[in-house]
Coordinates of C-alpha atoms in Angstrom, one line a residue:
Chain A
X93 CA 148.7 58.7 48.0
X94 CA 151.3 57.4 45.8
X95 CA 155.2 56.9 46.9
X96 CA 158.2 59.3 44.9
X97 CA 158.9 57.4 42.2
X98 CA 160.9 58.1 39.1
X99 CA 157.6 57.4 36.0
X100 CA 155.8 60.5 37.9
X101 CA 156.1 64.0 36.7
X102 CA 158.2 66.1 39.3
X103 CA 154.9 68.3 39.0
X104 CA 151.5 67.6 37.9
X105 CA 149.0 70.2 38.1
X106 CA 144.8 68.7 37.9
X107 CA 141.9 70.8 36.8
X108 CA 143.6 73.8 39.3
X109 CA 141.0 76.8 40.5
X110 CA 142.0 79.6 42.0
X111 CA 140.3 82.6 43.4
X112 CA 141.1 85.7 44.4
X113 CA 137.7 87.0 45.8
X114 CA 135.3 87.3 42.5
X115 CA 138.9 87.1 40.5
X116 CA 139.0 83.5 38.6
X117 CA 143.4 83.8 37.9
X118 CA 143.5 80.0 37.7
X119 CA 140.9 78.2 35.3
X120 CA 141.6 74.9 35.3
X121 CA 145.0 74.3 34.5
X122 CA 146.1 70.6 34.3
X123 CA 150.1 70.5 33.4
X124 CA 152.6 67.4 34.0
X125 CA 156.3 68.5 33.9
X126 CA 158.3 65.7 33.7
X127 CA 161.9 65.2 35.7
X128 CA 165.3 67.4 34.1
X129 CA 162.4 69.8 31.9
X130 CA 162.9 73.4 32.1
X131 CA 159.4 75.0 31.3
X132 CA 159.1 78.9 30.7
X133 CA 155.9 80.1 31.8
X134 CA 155.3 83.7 29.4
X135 CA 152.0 85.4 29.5
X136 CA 150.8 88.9 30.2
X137 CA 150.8 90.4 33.6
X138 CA 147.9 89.4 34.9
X139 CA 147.3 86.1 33.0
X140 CA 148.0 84.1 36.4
X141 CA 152.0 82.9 36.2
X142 CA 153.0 84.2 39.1
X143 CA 149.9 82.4 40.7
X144 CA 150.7 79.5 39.3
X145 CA 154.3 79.3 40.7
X146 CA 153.4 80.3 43.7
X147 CA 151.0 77.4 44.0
X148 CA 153.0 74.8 43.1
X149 CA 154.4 75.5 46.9
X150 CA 151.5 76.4 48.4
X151 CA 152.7 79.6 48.9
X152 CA 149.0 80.4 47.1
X153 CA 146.4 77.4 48.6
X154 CA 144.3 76.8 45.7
X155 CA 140.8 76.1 46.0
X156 CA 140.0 73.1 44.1
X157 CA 142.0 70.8 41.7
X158 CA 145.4 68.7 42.7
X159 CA 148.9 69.2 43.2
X160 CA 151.4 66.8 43.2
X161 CA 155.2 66.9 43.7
X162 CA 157.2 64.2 42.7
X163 CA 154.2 61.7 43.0
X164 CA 153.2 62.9 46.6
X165 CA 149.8 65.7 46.5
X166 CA 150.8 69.1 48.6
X167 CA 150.2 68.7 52.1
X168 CA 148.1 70.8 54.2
X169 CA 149.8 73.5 56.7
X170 CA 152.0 71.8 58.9
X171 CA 155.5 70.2 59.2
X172 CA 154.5 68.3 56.0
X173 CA 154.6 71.0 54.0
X174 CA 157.4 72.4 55.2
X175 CA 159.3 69.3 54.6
X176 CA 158.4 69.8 51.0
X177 CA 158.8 73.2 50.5
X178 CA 162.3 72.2 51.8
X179 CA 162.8 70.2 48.6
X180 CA 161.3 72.8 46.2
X181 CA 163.6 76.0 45.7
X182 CA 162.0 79.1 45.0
X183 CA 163.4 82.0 44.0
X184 CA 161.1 85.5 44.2
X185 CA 161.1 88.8 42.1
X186 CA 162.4 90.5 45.1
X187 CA 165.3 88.3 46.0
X188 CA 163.8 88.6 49.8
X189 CA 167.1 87.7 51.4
X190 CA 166.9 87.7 55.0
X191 CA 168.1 91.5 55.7
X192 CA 169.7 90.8 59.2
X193 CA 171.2 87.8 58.2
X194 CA 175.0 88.1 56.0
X195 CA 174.8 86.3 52.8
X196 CA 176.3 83.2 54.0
X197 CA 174.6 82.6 57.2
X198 CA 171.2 83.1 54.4
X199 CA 172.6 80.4 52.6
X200 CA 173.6 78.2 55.8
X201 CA 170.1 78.8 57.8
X202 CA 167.7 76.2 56.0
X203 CA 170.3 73.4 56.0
X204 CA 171.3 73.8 59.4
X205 CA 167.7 74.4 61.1
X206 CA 165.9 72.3 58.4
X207 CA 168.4 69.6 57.6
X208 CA 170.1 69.5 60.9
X209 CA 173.5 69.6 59.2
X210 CA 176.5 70.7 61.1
X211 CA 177.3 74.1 60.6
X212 CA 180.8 73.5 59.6
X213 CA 179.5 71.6 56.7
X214 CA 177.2 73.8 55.9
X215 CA 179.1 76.6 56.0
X216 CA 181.5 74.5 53.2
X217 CA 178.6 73.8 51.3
X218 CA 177.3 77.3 50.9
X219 CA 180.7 78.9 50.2
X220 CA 181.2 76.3 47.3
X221 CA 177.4 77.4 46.1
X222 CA 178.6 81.2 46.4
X223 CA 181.5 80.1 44.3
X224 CA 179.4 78.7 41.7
X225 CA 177.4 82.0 41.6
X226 CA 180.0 84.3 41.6
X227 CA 180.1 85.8 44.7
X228 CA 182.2 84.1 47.5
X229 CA 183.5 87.3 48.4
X230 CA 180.7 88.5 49.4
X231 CA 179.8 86.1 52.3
X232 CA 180.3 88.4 54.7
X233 CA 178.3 91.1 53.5
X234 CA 174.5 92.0 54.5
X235 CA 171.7 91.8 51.7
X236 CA 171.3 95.3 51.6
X237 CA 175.3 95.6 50.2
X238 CA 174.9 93.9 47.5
X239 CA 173.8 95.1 44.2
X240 CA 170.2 93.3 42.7
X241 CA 172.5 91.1 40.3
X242 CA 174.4 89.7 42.9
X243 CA 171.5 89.0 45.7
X244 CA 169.4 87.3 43.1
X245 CA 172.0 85.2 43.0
X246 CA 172.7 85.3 46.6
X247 CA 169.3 83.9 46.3
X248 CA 169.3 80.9 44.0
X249 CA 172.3 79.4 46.2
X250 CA 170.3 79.9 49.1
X251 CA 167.4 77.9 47.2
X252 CA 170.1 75.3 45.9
X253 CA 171.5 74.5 49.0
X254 CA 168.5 72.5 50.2
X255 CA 169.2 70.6 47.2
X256 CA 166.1 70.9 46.0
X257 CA 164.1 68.4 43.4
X258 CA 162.4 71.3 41.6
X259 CA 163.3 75.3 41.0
X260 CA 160.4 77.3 40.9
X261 CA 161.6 81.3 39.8
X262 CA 159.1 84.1 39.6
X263 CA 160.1 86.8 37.7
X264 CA 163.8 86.4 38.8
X265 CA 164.8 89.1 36.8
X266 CA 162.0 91.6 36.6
X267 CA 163.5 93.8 40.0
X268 CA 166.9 94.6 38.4
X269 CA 168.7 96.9 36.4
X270 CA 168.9 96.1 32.6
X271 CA 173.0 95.4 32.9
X272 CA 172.6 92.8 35.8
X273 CA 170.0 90.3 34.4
X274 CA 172.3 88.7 32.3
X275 CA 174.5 87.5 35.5
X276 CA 170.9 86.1 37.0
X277 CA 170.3 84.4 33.3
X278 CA 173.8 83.2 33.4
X279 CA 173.4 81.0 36.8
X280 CA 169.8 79.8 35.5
X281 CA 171.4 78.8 32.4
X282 CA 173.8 76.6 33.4
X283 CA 171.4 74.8 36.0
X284 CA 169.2 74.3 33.2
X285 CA 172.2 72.8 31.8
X286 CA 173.1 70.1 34.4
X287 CA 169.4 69.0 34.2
X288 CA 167.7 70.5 37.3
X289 CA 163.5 70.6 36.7
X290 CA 163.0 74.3 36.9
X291 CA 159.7 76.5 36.2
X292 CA 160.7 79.9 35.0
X293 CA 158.1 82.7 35.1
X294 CA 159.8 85.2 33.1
X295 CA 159.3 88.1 30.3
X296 CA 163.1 86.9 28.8
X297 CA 162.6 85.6 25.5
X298 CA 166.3 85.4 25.3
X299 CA 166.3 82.8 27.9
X300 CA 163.1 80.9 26.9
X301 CA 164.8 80.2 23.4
X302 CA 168.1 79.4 25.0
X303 CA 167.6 77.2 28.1
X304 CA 163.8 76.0 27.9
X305 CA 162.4 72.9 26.8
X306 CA 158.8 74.0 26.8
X307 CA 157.3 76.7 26.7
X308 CA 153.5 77.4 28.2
X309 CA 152.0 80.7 27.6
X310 CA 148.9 82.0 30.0
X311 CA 146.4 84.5 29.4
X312 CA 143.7 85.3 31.7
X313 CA 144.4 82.3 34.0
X314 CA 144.4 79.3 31.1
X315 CA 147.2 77.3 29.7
X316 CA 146.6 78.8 26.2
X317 CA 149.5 77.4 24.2
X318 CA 152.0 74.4 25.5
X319 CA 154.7 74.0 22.8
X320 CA 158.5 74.2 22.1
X321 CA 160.2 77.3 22.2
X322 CA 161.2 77.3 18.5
X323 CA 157.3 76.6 17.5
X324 CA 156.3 78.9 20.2
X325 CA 158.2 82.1 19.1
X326 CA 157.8 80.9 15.4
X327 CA 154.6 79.9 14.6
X328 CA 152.1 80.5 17.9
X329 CA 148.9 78.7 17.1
X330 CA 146.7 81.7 19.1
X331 CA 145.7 85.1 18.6
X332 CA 146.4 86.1 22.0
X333 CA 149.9 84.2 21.9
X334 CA 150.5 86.4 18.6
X335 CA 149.0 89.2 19.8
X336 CA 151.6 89.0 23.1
X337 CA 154.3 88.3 21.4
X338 CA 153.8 91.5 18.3
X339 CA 154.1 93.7 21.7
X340 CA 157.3 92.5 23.1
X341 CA 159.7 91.2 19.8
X342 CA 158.8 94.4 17.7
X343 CA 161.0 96.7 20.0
Chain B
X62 CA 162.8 115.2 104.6
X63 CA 165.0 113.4 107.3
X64 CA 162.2 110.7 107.0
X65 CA 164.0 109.4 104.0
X66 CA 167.2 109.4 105.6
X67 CA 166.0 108.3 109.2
X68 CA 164.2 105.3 107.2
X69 CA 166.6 104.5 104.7
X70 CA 167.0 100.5 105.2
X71 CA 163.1 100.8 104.8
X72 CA 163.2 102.8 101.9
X73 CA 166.0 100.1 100.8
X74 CA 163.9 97.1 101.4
X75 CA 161.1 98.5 99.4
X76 CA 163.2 99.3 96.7
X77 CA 164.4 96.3 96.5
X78 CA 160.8 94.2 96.7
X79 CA 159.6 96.9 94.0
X80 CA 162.7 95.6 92.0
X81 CA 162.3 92.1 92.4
X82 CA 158.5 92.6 91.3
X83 CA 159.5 94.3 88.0
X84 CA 161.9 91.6 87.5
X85 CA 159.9 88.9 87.1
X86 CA 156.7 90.6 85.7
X87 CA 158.8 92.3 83.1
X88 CA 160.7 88.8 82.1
X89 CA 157.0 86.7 82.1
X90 CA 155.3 89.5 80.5
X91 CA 157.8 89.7 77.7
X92 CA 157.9 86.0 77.3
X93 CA 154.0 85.3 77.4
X94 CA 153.4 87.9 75.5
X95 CA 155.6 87.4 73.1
X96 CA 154.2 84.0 72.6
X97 CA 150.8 85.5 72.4
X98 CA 151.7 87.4 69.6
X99 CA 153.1 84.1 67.8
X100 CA 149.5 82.6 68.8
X101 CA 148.1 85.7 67.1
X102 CA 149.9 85.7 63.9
X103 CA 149.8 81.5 63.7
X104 CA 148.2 79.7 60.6
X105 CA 146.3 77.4 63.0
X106 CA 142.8 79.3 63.4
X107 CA 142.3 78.2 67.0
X108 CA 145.4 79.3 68.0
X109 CA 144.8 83.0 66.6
X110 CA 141.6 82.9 68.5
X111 CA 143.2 81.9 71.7
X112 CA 145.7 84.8 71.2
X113 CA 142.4 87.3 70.6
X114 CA 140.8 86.3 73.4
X115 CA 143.5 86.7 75.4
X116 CA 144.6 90.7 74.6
X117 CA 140.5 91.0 74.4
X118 CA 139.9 90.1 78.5
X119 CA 143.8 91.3 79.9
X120 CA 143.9 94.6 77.9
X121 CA 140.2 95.5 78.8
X122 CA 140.0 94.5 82.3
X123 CA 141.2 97.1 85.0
X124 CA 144.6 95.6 86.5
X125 CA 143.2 96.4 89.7
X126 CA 140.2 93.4 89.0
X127 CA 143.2 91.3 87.3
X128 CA 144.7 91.6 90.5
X129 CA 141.9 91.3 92.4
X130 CA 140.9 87.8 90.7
X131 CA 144.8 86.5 91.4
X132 CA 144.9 87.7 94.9
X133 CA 141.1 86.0 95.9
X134 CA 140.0 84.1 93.0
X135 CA 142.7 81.7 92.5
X136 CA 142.7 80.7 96.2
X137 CA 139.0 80.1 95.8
X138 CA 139.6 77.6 92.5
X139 CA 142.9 75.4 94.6
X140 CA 145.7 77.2 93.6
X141 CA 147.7 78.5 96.6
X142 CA 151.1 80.4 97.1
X143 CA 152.7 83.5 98.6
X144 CA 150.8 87.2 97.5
X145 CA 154.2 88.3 96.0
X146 CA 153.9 85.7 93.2
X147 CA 149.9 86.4 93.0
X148 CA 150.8 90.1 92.6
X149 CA 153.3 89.3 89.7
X150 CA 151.3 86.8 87.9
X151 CA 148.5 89.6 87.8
X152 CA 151.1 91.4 86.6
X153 CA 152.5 89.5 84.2
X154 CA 148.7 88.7 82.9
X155 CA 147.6 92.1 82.3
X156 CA 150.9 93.3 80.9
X157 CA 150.9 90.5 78.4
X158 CA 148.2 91.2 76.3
X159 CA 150.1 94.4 75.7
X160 CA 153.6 93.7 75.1
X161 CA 151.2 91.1 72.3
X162 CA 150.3 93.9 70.5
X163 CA 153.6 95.5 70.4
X164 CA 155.2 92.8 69.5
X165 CA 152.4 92.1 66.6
X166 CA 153.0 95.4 65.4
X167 CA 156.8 94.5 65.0
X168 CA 155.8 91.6 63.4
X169 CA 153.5 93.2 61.2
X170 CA 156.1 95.7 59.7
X171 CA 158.4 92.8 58.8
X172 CA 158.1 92.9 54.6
X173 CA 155.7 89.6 54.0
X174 CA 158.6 88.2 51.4
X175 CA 161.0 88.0 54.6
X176 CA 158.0 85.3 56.0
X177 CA 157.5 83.7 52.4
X178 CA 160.7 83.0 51.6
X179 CA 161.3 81.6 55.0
X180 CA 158.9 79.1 54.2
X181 CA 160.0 78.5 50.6
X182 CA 163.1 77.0 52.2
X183 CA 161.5 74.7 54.3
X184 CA 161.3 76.5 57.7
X185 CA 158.4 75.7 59.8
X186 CA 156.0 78.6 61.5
X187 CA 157.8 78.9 64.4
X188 CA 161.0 78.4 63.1
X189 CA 160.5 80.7 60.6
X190 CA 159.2 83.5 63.2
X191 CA 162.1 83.2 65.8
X192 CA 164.8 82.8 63.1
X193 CA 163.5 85.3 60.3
X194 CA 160.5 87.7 61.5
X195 CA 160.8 88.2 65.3
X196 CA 165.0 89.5 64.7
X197 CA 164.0 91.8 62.4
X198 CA 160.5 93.2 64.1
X199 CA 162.7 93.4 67.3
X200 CA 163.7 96.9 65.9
X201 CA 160.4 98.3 66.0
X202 CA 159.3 96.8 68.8
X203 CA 161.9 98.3 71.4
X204 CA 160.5 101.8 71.7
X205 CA 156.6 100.6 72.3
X206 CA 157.6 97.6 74.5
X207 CA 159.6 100.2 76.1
X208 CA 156.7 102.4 77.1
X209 CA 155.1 98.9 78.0
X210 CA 157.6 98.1 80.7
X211 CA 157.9 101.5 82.0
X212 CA 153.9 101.4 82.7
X213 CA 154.6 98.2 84.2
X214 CA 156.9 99.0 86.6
X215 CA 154.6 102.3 87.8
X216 CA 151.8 99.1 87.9
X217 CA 153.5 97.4 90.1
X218 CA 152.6 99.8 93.2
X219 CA 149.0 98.7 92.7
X220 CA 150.1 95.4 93.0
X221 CA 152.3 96.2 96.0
X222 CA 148.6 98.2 97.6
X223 CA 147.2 94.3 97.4
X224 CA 150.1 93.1 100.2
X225 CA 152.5 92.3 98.6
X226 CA 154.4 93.7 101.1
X227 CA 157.0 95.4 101.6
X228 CA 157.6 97.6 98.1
X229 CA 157.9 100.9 97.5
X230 CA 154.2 101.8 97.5
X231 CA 153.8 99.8 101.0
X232 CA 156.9 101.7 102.2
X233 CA 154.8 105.2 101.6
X234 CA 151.8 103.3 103.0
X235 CA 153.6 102.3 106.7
X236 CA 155.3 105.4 106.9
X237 CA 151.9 107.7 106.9
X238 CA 149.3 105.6 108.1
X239 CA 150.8 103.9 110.8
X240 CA 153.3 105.9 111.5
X241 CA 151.7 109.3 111.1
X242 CA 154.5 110.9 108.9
X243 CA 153.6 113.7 106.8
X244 CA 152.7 112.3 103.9
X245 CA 154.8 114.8 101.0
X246 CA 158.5 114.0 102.0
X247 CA 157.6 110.3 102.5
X248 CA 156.1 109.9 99.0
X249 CA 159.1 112.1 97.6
X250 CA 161.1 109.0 98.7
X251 CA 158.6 106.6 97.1
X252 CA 158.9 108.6 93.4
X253 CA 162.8 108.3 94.0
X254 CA 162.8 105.2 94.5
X255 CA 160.3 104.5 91.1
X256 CA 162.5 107.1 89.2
X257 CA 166.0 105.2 90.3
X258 CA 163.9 102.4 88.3
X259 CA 162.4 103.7 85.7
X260 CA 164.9 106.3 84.3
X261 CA 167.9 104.0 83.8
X262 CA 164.8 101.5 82.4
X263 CA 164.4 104.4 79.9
X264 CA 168.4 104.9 79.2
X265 CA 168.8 100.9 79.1
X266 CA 165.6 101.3 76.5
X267 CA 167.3 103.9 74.5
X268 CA 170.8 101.9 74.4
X269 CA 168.7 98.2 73.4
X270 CA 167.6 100.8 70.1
X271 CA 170.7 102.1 68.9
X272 CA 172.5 98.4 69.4
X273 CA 169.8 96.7 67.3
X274 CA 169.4 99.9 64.4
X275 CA 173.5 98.8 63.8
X276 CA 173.2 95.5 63.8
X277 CA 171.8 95.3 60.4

């Protein structure tokens, strides 16, 4: 076991396998992503991204290969890993805000119960990251008041207020409406932008060419094509990469 | 029917008893089980099969032999003490293993990304179960835990037939056997006594639902 230190990757995925009964959805996937990189993950459904953001957590064990966050491999069940998961953020397709909870005591839980910090700071805290998203005047409000837009975003300050090394989103757009992803894209944009490490599983090619630094496509649970976005979405080197990406830019 | 009235203080006393039975093997029987349930939803494998064989031997076994084993059995393995609190742990036993399930089934109709993304922010199993999961299941729960208490408070007369002493049941039982009362009015004041109990139990029930359906 190695200490943090600043020459590892923030994540390095080795020769990962994962199964899902006779279902092989991760084949091997080896991946470093250095500190400050923002990595789009594209692929078809299917092809594993969700799987392998999900792992990265351990919200998916794996079942052979290595995970390591910021130099340390993922710890078994236990305190450990929650202490990590405490410095990874994640933010899900379905927002999953906790529905009895108002958005500010959502974004106040973790850092009080996890952190131990008093509740007056965290309360100042949170209201400064719902400021940041947009909605401070919604603190008071329950999930279920709150459009998609807005508790996606709900949910990335929640995620941010751990202060987190590492951003993991799955699909953070996928569950809304059309006019409220650009809000969600907004946020992600400019965290990008003040260097937080952050692996996006996303179908926004808008936002892969804007924010990312790298882009890795998946298809049927391998790392097919690692490369810039501007190489990616301009000369892919694969037939399934072209194939993927005739289906989505032609409409 | 001037039984009930002639032996009011009696009927009182066992009221009372009855009461203080349900008391304690309703607040041990929701704790315990709800533990139980934690045990059964846990990560940690031997913990889930603790919590298995637990609801496996109290929800199969009659409560009469659960009662039976507290009254005689523990005596017999060292552990000594006063019939009323062998007559409420046997309660509290048996009635765990089912306020486990309900509360599993609460915990069960929870959405799994409620659990998830309690852990994704660093919250630990149990942490993430009494601050996240058990709130929220706490709305299904009420109407089958409520059925759960209700039958345990109509239990607790065959707790009271082991000697306790002096409850309700016992009341019924001194009045016509040793007494020689006619047994009908005599055990109308026993169902009073269960109803005064378990009706408001009911209403209180009822109330607990509507609070916890607003507070969302």
């Amino acid at each position: 076991m190695t200490e943090p230190n600043t020459t590892a990757p923030m994540i390095r995925l080795a020769a990962v396998d994962k199964f899902f009964g006779p279902l092989h959805v991760l084949k091997q996937i080896t991946l470093d992503v250095p500190r400050g990189q923002v990595v789009v993950v594209l692929g078809p459904s299917g092809s594993g991204k969700s799987t392998l953001c999900r792992a990265i957590n351990r919200l998916e064990p794996i079942d052979a290969g290595r995970i390591e966050v910021d130099g340390s491999p993922l710890p078994a069940e236990g305190k450990d890993l929650a202490r990590l998961r405490a410095e990874v953020g994640m933010v899900f397709q379905s927002f999953n805000l906790f529905a009895h909870k108002t958005i500010l005591e959502n974004v106040t839980l973790a850092p009080v119960k996890v952190r131990k910090l008093p509740v007056a700071q965290a309360r100042k805290t949170a209201l400064e990251l719902l400021e940041r998203v947009g909605i401070a005047n919604q603190a008071d409000k329950y999930p279920a008041q709150l459009s998609g837009g807005q508790q996606q975003r709900a949910a990335i300050a929640r995620a941010l207020a751990m202060r987190p090394k590492v951003m993991l989103f799955d699909e953070p757009t996928s569950a809304l409406d059309p006019e409220m992803v650009q809000e969600v894209l907004d946020v992600m944009t400019a965290l990008a932008a003040d260097g937080m490490t952050m692996l996006v599983v996303t179908h926004e090619m808008g936002f892969a060419r804007k924010a990312a630094h790298r882009v890795i496509f998946m298809s049927d649970g391998e790392v097919v094509e690692d490369s810039t976005p501007s190489e990616f979405f301009t000369a892919p080197k694969s037939g399934r990469a072209k194939d993927f990406l005739g289906k989505i830019l032609t409409h | 029917m001037n039984v009930i009235i002639d032996n009011f203080p009696l009927y009182l006393n066992g009221f009372l008893q009855t009461l203080r039975i349900c008391a304690f093997a309703a607040l041990g029987s929701l704790v315990l089980g709800t533990v139980i349930a934690g045990f059964r939803v846990s990560p940690v494998p031997p913990l889930r099969w603790v919590g298995t064989a637990w609801v496996t031997v109290f929800r199969n076994c009659p409560l009469t032999v659960v009662l039976f084993f507290c009254a005689f059995g523990l005596p017999e393995i060292g552990v000594n003490g006063a019939y009323f609190w062998f007559g409420v742990t046997g309660l509290v036993l048996y009635t765990s293993a089912f306020v486990c399930e309900a509360v599993r089934s609460g915990i069960n109709s929870v959405p799994a990304g409620q659990a998830e993304a309690a852990r994704a922010v660093g919250l630990t199993f149990s942490q993430s179960l009494s601050s996240v999961v058990l709130p929220q299941a706490l709305r299904t729960v009420v109407p089958p835990l409520g059925s759960v208490v209700i039958a345990m408070i109509k239990n607790s007369a065959i707790a009271g037939a082991f000697g306790i002493g002096g409850d309700l049941f016992a009341v019924g039982d001194t009045l016509t056997s040793a007494r020689g009362e006619a047994a009908l009015p005599v055990l109308l004041g026993v169902v009073i006594g269960y109803l005064v109990i378990t009706i408001p139990s009911g209403l209180l029930l009822a109330w607990l639902e509507r609070k916890v359906a607003i507070a969302r």
